[in-house]
Structures are given as C-alpha cells and as structure tokens.
CSV table of C-alpha atoms in Angstrom, one decimal:
chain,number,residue,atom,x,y,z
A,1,UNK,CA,0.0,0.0,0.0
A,2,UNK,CA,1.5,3.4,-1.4
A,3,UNK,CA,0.2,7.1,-0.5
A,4,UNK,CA,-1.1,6.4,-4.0
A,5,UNK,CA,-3.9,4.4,-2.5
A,6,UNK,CA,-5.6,7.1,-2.1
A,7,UNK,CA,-7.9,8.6,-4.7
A,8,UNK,CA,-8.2,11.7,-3.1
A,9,UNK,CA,-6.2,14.3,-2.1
A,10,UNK,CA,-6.4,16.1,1.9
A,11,UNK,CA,-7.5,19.2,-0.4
A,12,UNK,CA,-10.3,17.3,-1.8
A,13,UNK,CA,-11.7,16.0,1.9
A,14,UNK,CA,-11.5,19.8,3.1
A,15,UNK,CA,-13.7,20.9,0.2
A,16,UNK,CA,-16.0,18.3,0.6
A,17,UNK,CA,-16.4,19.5,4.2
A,18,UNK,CA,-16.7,23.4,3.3
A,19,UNK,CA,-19.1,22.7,0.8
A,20,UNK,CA,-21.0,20.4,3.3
A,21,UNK,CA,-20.9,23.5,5.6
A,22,UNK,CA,-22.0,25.6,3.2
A,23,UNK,CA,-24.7,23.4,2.2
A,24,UNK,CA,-26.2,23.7,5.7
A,25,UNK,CA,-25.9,27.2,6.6
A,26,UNK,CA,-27.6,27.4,2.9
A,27,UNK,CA,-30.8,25.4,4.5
A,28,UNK,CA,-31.3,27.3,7.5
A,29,UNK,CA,-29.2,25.0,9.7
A,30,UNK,CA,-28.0,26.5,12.9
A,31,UNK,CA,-25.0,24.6,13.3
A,32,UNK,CA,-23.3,21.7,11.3
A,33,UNK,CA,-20.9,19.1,11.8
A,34,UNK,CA,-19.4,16.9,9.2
A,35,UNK,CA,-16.6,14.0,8.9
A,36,UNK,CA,-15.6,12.9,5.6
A,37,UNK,CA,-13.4,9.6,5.5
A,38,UNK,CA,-11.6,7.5,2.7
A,39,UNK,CA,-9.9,3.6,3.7
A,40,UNK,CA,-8.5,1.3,1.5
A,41,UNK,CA,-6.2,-2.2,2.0
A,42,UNK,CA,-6.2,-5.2,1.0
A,43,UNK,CA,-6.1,-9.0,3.3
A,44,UNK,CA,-4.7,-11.8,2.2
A,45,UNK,CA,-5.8,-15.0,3.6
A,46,UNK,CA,-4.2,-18.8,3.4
A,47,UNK,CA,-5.2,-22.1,4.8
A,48,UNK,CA,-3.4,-25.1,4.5
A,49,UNK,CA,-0.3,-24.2,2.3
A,50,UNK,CA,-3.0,-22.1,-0.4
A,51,UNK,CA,-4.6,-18.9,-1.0
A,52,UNK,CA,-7.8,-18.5,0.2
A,53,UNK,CA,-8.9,-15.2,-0.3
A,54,UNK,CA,-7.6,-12.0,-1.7
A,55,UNK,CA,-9.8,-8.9,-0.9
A,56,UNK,CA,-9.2,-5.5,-1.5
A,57,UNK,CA,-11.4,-3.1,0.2
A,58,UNK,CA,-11.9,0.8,-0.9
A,59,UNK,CA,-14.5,2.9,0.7
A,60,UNK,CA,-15.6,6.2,1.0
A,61,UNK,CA,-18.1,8.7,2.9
A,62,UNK,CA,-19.5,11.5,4.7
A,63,UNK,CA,-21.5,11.7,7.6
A,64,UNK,CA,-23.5,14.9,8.8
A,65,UNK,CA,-24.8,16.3,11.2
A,66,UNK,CA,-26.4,20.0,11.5
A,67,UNK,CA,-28.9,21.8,14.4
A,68,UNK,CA,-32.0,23.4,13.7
A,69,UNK,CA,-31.6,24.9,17.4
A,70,UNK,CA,-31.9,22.3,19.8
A,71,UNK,CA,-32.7,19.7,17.3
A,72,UNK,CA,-30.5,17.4,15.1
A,73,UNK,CA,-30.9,15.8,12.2
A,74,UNK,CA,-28.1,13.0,11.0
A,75,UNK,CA,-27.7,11.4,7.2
A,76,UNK,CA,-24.6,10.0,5.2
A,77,UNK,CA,-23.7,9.8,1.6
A,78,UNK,CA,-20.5,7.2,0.3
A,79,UNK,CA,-21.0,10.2,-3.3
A,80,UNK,CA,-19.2,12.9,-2.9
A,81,UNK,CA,-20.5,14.7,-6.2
A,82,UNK,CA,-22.4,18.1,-5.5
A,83,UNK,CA,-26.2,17.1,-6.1
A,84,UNK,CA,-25.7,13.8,-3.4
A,85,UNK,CA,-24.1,16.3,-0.9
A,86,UNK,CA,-27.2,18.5,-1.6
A,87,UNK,CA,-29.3,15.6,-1.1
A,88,UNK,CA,-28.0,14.3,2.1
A,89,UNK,CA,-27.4,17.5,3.8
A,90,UNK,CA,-31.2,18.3,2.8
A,91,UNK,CA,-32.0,14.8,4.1
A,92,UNK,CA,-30.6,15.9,7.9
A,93,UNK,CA,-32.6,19.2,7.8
A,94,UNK,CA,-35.5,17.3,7.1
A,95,UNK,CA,-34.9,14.9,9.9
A,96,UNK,CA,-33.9,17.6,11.9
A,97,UNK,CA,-37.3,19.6,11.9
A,98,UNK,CA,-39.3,16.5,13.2
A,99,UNK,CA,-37.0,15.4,16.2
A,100,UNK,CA,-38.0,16.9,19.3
A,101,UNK,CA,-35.3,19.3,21.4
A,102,UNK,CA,-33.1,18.5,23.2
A,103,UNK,CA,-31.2,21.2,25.5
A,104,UNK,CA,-28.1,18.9,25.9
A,105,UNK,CA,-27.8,18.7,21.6
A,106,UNK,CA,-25.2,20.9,19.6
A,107,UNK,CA,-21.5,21.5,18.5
A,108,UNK,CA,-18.6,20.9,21.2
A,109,UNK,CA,-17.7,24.1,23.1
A,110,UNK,CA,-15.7,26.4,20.4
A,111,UNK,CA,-13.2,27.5,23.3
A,112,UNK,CA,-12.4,23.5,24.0
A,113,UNK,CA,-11.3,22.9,20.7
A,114,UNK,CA,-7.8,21.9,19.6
A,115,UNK,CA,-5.3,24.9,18.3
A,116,UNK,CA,-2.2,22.8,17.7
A,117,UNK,CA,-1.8,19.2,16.1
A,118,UNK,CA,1.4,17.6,16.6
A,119,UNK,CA,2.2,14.8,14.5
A,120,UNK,CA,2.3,11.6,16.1
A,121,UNK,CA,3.5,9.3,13.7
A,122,UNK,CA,0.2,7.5,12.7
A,123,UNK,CA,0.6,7.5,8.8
A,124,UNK,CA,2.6,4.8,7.3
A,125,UNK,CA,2.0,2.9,4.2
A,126,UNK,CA,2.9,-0.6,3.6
A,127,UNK,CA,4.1,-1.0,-0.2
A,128,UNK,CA,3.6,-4.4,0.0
A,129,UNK,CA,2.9,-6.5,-3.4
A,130,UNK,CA,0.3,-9.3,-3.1
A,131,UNK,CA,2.9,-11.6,-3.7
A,132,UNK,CA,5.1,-10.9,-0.8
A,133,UNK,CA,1.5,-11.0,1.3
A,134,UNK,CA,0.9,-14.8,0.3
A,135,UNK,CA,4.9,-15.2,1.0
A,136,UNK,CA,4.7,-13.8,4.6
A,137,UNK,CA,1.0,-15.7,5.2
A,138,UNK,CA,2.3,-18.9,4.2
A,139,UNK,CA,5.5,-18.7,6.4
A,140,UNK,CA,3.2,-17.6,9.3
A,141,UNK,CA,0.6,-20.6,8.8
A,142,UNK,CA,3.6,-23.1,8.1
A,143,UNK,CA,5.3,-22.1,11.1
A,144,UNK,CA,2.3,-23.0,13.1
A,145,UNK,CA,1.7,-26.3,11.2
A,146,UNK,CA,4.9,-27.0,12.0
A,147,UNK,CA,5.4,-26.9,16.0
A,148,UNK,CA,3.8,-30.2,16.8
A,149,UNK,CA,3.2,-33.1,14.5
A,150,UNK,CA,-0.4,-33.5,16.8
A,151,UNK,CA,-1.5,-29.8,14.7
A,152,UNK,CA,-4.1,-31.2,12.6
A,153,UNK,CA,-6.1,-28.4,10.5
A,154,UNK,CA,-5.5,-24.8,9.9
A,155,UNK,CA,-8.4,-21.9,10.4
A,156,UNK,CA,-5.3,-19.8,8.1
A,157,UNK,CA,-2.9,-17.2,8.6
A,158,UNK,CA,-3.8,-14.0,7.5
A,159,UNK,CA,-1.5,-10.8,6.6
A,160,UNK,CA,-3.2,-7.2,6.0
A,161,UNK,CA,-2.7,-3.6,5.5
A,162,UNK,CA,-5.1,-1.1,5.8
A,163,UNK,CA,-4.9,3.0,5.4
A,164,UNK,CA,-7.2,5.7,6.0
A,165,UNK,CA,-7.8,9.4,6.1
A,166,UNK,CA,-10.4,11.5,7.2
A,167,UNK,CA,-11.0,15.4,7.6
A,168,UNK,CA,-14.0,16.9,10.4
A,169,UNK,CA,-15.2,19.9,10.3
A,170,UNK,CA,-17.8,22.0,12.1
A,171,UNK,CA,-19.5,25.2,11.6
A,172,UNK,CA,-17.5,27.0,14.4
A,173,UNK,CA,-14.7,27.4,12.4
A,174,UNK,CA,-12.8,23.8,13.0
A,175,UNK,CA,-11.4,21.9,10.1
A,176,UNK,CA,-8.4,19.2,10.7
A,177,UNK,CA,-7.6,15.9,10.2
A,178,UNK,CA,-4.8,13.5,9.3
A,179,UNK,CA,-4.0,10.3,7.9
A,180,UNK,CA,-3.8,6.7,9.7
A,181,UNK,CA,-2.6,2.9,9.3
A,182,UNK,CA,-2.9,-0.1,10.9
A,183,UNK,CA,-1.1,-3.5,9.8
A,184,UNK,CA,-1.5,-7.0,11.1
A,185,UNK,CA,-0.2,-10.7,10.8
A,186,UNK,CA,-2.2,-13.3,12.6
A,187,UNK,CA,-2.7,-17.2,12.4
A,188,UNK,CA,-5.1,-20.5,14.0
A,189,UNK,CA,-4.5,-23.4,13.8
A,190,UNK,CA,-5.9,-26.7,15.5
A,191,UNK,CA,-4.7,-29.4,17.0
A,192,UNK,CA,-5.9,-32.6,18.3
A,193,UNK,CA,-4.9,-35.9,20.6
A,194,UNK,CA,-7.1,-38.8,21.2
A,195,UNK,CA,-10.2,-37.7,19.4
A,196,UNK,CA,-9.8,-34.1,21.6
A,197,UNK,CA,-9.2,-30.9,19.3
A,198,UNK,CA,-8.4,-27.0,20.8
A,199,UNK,CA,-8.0,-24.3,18.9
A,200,UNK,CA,-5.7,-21.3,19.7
A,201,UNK,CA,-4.7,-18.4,17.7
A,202,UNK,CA,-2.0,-15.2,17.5
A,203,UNK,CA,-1.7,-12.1,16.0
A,204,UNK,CA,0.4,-8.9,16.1
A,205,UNK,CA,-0.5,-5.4,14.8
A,206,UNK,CA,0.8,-2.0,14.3
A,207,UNK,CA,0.7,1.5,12.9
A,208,UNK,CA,4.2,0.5,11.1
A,209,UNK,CA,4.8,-3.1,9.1
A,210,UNK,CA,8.7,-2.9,10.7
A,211,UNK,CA,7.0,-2.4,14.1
A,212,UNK,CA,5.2,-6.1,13.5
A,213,UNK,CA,6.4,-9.6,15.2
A,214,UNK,CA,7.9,-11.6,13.0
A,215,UNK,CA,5.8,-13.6,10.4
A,216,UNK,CA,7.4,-17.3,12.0
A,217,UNK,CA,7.1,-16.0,15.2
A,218,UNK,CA,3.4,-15.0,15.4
A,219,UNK,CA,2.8,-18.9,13.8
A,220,UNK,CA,4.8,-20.6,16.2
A,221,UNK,CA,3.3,-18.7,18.9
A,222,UNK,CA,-0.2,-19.8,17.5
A,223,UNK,CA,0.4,-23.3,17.3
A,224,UNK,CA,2.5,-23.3,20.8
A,225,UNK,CA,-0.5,-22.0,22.3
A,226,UNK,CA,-2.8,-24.6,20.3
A,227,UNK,CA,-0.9,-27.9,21.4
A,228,UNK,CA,-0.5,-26.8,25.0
A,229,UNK,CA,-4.6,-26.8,25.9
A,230,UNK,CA,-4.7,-30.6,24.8
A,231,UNK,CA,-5.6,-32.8,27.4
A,232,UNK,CA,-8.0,-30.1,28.8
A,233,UNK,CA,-10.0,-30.6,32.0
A,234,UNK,CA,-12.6,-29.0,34.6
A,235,UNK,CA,-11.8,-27.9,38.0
A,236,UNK,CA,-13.8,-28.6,41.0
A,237,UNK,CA,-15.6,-25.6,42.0
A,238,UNK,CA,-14.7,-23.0,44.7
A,239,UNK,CA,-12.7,-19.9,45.4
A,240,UNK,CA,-9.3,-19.2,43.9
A,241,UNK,CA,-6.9,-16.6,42.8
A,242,UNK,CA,-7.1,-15.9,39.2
A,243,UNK,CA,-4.9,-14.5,36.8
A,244,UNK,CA,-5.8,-13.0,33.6
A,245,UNK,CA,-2.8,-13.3,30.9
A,246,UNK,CA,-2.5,-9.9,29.4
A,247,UNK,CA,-4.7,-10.2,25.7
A,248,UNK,CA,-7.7,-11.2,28.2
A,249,UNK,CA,-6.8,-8.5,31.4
A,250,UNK,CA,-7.1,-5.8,28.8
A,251,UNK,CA,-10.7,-7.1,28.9
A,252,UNK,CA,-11.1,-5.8,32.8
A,253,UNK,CA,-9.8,-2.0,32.1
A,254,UNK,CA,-11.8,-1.9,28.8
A,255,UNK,CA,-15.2,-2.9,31.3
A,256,UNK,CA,-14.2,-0.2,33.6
A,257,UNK,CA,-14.1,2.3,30.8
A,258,UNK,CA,-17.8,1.3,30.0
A,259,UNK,CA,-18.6,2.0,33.1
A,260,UNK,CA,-17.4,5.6,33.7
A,261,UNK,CA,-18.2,6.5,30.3
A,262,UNK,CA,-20.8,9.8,29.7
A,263,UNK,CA,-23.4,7.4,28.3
A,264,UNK,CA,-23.5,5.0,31.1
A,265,UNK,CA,-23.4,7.6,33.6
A,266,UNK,CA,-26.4,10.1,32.7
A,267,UNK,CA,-28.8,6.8,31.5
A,268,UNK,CA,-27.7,5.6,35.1
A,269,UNK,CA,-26.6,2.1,34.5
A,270,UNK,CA,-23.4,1.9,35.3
A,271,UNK,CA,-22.3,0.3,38.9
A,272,UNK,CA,-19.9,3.2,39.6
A,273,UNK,CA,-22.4,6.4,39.6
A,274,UNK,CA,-21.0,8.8,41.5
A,275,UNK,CA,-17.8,7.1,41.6
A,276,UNK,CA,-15.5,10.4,41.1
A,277,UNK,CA,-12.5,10.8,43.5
A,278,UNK,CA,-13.7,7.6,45.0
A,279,UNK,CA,-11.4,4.5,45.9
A,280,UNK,CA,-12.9,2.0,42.8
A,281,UNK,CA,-9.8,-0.1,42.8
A,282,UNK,CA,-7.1,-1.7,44.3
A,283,UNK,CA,-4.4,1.0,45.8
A,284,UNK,CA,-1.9,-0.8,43.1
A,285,UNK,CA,-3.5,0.0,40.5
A,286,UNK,CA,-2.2,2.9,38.7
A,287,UNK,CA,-3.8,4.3,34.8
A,288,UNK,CA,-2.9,7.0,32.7
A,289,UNK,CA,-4.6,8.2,29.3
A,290,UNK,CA,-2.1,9.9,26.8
A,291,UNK,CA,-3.6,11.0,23.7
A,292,UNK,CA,-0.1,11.6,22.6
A,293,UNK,CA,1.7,8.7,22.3
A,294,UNK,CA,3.7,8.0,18.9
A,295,UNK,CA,2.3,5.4,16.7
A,296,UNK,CA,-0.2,4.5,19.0
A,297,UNK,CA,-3.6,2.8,17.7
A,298,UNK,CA,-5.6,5.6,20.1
A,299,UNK,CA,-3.3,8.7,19.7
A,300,UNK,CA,-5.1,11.8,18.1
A,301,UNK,CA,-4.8,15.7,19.1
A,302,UNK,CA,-8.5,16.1,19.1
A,303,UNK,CA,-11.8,13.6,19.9
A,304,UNK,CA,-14.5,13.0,17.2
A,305,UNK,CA,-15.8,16.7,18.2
A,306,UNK,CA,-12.8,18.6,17.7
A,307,UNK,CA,-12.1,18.9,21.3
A,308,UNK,CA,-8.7,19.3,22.1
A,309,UNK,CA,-7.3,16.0,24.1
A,310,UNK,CA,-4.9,16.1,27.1
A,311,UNK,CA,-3.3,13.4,29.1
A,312,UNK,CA,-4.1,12.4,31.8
A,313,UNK,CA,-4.1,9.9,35.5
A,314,UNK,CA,-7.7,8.8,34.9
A,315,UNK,CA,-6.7,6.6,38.0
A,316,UNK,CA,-4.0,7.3,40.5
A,317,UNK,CA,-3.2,4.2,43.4
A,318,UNK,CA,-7.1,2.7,42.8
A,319,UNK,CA,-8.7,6.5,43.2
A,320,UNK,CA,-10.8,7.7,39.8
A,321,UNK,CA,-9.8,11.3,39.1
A,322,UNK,CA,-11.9,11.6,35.9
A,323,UNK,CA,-14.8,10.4,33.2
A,324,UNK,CA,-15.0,9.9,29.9
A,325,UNK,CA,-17.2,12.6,28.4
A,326,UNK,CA,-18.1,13.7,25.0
A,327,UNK,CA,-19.9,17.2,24.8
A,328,UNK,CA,-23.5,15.9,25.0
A,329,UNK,CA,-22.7,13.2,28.1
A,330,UNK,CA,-21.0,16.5,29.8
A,331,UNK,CA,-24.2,18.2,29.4
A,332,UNK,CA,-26.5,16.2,30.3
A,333,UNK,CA,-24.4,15.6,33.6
A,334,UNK,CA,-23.3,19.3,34.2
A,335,UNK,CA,-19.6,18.9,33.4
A,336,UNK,CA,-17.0,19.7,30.9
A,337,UNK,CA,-16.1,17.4,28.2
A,338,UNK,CA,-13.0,15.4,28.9
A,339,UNK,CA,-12.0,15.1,25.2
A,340,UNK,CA,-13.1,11.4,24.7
A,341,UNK,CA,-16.1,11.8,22.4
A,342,UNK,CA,-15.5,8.5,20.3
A,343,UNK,CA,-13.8,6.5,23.3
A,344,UNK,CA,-10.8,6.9,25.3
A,345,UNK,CA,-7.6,7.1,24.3
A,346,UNK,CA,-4.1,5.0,25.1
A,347,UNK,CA,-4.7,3.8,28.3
A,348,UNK,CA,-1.1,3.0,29.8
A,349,UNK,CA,-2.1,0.7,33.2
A,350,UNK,CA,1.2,0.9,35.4
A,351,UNK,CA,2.8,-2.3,36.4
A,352,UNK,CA,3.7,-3.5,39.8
A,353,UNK,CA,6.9,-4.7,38.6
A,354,UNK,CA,6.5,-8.5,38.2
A,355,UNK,CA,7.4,-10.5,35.1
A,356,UNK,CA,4.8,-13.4,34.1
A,357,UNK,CA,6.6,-15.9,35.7
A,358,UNK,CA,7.1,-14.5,38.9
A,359,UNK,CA,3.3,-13.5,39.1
A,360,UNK,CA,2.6,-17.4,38.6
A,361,UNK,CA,5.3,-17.9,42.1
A,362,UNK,CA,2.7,-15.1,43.9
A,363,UNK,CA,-0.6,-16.8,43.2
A,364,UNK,CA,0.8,-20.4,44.0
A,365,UNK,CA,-1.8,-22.2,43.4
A,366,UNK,CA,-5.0,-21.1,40.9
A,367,UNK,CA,-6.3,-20.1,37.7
A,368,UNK,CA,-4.8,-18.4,34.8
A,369,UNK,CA,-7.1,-17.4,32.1
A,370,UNK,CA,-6.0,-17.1,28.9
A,371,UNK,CA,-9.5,-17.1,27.1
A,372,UNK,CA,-12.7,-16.0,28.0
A,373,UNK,CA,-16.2,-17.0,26.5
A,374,UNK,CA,-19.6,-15.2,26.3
A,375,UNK,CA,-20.2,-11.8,27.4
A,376,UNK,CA,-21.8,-12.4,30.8
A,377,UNK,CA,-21.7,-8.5,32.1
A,378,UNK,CA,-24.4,-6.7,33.6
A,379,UNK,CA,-22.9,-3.6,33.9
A,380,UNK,CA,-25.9,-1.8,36.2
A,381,UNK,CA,-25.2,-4.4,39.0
A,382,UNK,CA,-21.5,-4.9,38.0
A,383,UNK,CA,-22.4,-8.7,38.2
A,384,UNK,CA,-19.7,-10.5,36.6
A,385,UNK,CA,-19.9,-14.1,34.9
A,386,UNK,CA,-18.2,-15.4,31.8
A,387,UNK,CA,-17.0,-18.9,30.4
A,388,UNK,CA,-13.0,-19.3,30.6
A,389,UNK,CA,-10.4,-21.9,29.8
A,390,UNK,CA,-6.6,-21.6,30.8
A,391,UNK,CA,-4.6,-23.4,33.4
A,392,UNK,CA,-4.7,-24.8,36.8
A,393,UNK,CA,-1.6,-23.5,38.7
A,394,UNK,CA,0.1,-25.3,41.6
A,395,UNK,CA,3.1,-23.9,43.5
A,396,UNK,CA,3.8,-21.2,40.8
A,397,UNK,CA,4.1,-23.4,38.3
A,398,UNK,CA,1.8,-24.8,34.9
A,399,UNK,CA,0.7,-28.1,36.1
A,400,UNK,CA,-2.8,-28.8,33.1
A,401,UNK,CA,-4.8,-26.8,30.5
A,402,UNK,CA,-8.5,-26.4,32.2
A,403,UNK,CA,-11.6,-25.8,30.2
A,404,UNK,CA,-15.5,-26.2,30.5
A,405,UNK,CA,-14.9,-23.3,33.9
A,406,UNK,CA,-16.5,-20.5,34.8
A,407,UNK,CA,-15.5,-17.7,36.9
A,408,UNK,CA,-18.0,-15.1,38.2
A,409,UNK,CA,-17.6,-12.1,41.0
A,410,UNK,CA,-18.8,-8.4,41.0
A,411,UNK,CA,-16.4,-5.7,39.0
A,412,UNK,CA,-17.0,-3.5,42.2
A,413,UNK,CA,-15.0,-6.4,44.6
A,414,UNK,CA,-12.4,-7.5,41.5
A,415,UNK,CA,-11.3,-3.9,40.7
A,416,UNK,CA,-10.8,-3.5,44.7
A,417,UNK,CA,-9.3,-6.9,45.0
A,418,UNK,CA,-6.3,-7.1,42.2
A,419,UNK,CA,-3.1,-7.8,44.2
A,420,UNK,CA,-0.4,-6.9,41.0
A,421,UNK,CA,-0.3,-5.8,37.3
A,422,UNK,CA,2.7,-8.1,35.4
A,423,UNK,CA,4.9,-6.3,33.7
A,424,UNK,CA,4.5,-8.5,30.2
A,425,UNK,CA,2.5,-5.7,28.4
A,426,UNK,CA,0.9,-6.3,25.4
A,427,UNK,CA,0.5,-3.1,23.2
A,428,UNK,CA,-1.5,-4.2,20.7
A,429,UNK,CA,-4.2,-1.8,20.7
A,430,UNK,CA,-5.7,1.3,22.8
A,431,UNK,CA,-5.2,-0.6,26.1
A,432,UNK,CA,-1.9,-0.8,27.1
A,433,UNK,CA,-1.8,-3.8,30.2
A,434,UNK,CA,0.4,-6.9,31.4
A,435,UNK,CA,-1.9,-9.4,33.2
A,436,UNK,CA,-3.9,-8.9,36.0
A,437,UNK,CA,-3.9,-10.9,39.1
A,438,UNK,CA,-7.0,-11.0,41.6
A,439,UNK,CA,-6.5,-12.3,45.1
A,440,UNK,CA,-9.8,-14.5,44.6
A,441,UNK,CA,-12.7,-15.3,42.3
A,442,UNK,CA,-15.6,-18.2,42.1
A,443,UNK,CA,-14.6,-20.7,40.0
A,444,UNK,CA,-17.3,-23.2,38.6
A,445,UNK,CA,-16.2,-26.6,37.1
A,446,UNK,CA,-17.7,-29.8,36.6
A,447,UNK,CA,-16.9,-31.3,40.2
C-alpha cells in the first residue's frame, strides 16, 4: 500500500467539508458538523499451504450532522458529487425539523477545541505486493503447522494492510484531520490428541509493518499456544486466585471504561455512579490516558468533536480522578467534556513490577485465564460471569490446561481486589496492560 492508494487528495476532503458546511448554513441550519473519510487495504488470507482469499477493500463517505436549534438531524452519503451532498445535507434538515429538542444537543464548546496538532506518527503505508502477502501468510501458517506433528487443521494465517484518512469539520470554524494505518499478521491453527481438538490463535499489529512480530514467530506462537490446551480438564468448584494473561486483562480496564463512560453515567446504569474521586480499585492500580503517544492505535490531538485532548491519570493508586465525556454526556451531567467523544484514548495501566513468571510464584496455586467466553456483564449491577479456559496453577508453576470453567464475582470487589499488574505488556491496541492478578474469584467446574 502506497500514499497512491488514495484517490483523493487532503484538499479534496477539506472541500467536501466546506461545501458540506455551506450546504447547511444554505438550508437554515443553525449549526453543522461533518466527517468525511476514505480507507482502503487489502487481506490476504491462506489455509493449509494455499490462497484462500484475496480482498481489496476501498470505501468512502461523509456523515452529517447540523442543528435546527436544539434539534439534530443526522444522514450519510458514500457520493461525494455536488447534487448527493445537496441531497444528504437536505435529508438531515429534514430529519432535523421532526425530532423533538433536546437542551443537551449541539457542536462541542468552540473555546475547547484543539489549536495545535502535533504529529504523532500515525501515517505509514505498507508498499507491500500481493505476492510478498501470500509469501509472509504462508510462512506464518507453516510455522504454526509446523510446531507439533499432533497440529491437525488450519483456520489460516492471515497478513493485511489497511490506510485511511479523514478530515472533520464544524461550523464554528474547526477543520483538521490526518492520515492513519494499521497493519497485522495473525494465524489459528488446530490441534488434536485422542479424538480431543483445541484451537488457539495469534496475532500482532501496528501502525508500522517494521514495528510487527515476526511472520514465523506470530505462527509458532499460534500453534504453541494450540498444542498446550490438549488434554484439557474442569476444576472442582470454589474460590481461587485468578490471573488474567494480558490479551484477556485488557478485557477488565476496557469494562471499567464502559462504566465511567458519559453514556453510562447520565442513563444511570453503570455500577460506579458517582464514583469520582472515590477508591474503585485496588491501591496498586495505577492508569494514565495519553492521547499523545507516537504510533499509537488511540493517539489523536483532538476527539471526534474537535475537542482538544490532554493526558491524563484517569486513576491514580485505585482512586478515579476523571470520566469519559463527549460534549452531550458533559451536558446532560453538568460537566466539561473530557475530550473522549469516540472513546478513550491509550490507556497506559502501570505495572507493579512482576514479570509473568514471577506472578505465577505469587498466586501459588490457581487459575490463569487465557480465554474468555460469552459476554456475561451486567454492567448496572457490575455482576460478573463469563466462560473461561486456561490453566490450573500449583506452586507457581503450569501443572494442566483447564476448560469447561467459569468464573464469576462483582467488578466492584475484582477492581478493589487485584493484588499486582505483570509487567509482560501487550501493546496491541488502545489498552496498554500486562496481566492482572486477583486475590480471589468463584470458579465453577464440573466437580
């Protein structure tokens, strides 16, 4: 993929978005907001030794949004010609005039929105020749095939590369926006013993194709991970300390973001209301949001408003110092915006210093959870229950792969009852976490 990928220019986005503008204020519109966005890639897929698929993907489109006062009207057009733009922004007016008000609707504050835009490395093409994509799949899925003569099938390996760029603009004079890519190599495989089969997968990603694990690596990694869960077995219920390997404890800080997300908060169904400046986790646990970091899959200047970001300790030693607040969630709960319309950004969770291996020698004897099943969350209650599979620990050490387990608890009393935070930290999207270990957790097995 080449900047030549593209088939327009950053020109062409801004004056699609002034003429969008335009457009609006044309109608009557009060106030408009628009985002205009091209991606394109292409994924190449194999599975045992050949080519599966080869899919090239090219999209583009702009979604608007404009005010008639207190009410909002929202349409989308992938045609960027002048009569569709007429068309759609007429289509928002329209939907506009028969929504009723809302005092908490309209554009982000124009005093909170970003002056300066520092690049942070985000933008960088992968020239990479469908050929040498089959190449580097087909080492991945052969390196997995070939850890363990007991790897029976293949689900594939899988290389792509995807760009995108995107401009936003609002009538309060905003207009910015920058390109992006995101790269990725990944592989499953299966293997089986006696009639039993597990499945296990692997995959790295990044902004920058040199910043990726190596092709052999990330299928040896898959198939190492495939052959160890065989001879899988259930556990006989009770309490034990569990601890979440770091792809799955990412899982924990992405729940706690739901729950002290705007949203959540105003609509009253999130288990931590009223939880600012309040003790909601362990005193270890130590997380800071930076908007800024280079290459980073959640880095950006500004939030899907235009507000300006800023980093930040959204937790310091278990206390919760701030939200996540987009303009209207601010409103409707008398704050500020925090600069996190569209989600949060990195989220860096400090480790306690441990490597992987010496967390296993602190819980002694338990659970480590390597994969979790279903999506058993009620986050009003913070009631807590999902289907697992891992492996039972004894005396710090791996002693058998474990499956057909669940474990269940409250957020409210895991959050307050995680004991360290590994320093083995995966960094392979916006959460930024080695594993997580709890103290104790119900663990329901077959006996």
């Amino acid at each position: 993929m080449a900047d030549s990928a593209f088939s327009f220019s950053r020109a062409a986005l801004e004056a699609v978005s002034a003429r969008v503008l335009d457009l609006a204020k044309s109608a009557g519109a009060s106030a408009c907001e628009v985002d205009v966005s091209e991606a394109c890639g292409q994924s190449v897929n194999v599975r045992l030794g050949e080519v599966e698929t080869i899919e090239y993907n090219q999209d583009k489109g702009a979604t608007v949004t404009v005010y008639l006062g207190q009410k909002k009207g929202h349409a989308s057009t992938s045609d960027f010609s002048d009569a569709a733009l007429a068309d759609t922004v007429a289509a928002a007016v329209n939907i506009a005039r028969f929504t009723g008000e809302d005092e908490s609707a309209g554009l982000a504050d124009p005093a909170m929105l970003a002056r300066e835009f520092p690049d942070l490395d985000l933008y960088h093409p992968w020239n990479l020749p469908v050929e040498e994509a089959i190449a580097h799949a087909l080492a991945c899925e052969n390196a997995a095939r070939a850890v363990d003569a007991r790897i029976s099938n293949s689900e594939g390996a899988g290389v792509s590369s995807q760009v995108s760029q995107f401009v936003y603009a609002n009538s309060n004079g905003f207009m910015h926006g920058y390109p992006g890519s995101r790269h990725s190599v990944s592989a499953a495989v299966i293997a089986s013993d006696n009639g039993a089969m597990q499945r296990d997968y692997w995959y790295s990603s990044a902004r920058a194709a040199e910043d990726l694990d190596a092709f052999d690596q990330v299928g040896r990694i898959a198939g190492e991970r495939a052959v160890r869960r065989l001879g899988g077995r259930s556990l006989k219920t009770g309490n034990y300390p569990v601890l979440f390997e770091a792809p799955v404890a990412s899982s924990l800080i992405g729940h706690l973001v739901s729950a002290v997300s705007g949203g959540s908060l105003y609509r009253k169904s999130s288990f931590l209301l009223d939880s600012l400046g309040s003790q909601v986790l362990s005193s270890c646990v130590t997380i800071d949001e930076d908007p800024f970091v280079m290459r980073g899959f959640a880095s950006s200047p500004f939030d899907s408003e235009g507000v300006e970001t800023h980093a930040r300790r959204l937790v310091g030693a278990g206390v919760l110092n701030g939200y996540f607040l987009g303009s209207y969630s601010a409103r409707k709960l008398g704050m500020q915006s925090t600069g996190n319309a569209g989600g949060s950004h990195n989220l860096l969770v400090h480790t306690t210093g441990e490597s992987f291996d010496e967390l296993l020698k602190t819980m002694g004897s338990g659970l480590l959870v390597t994969e979790l099943l279903g999506h058993g969350l009620n986050l009003v209650t913070g009631d807590y229950s999902r289907g697992a599979a891992g492996f039972w620990v004894e005396n710090g050490v791996i002693a058998y792969p474990v499956e057909e387990i669940t474990i269940a608890g409250n957020l409210a009393d895991m959050f307050k009852h995680i004991s360290a935070i590994g320093n083995d930290v995966m960094v392979r999207g916006g959460k930024h976490c080695g594993s997580i270990l709890l103290d104790s957790m119900m663990v329901a097995g077959s006996e």
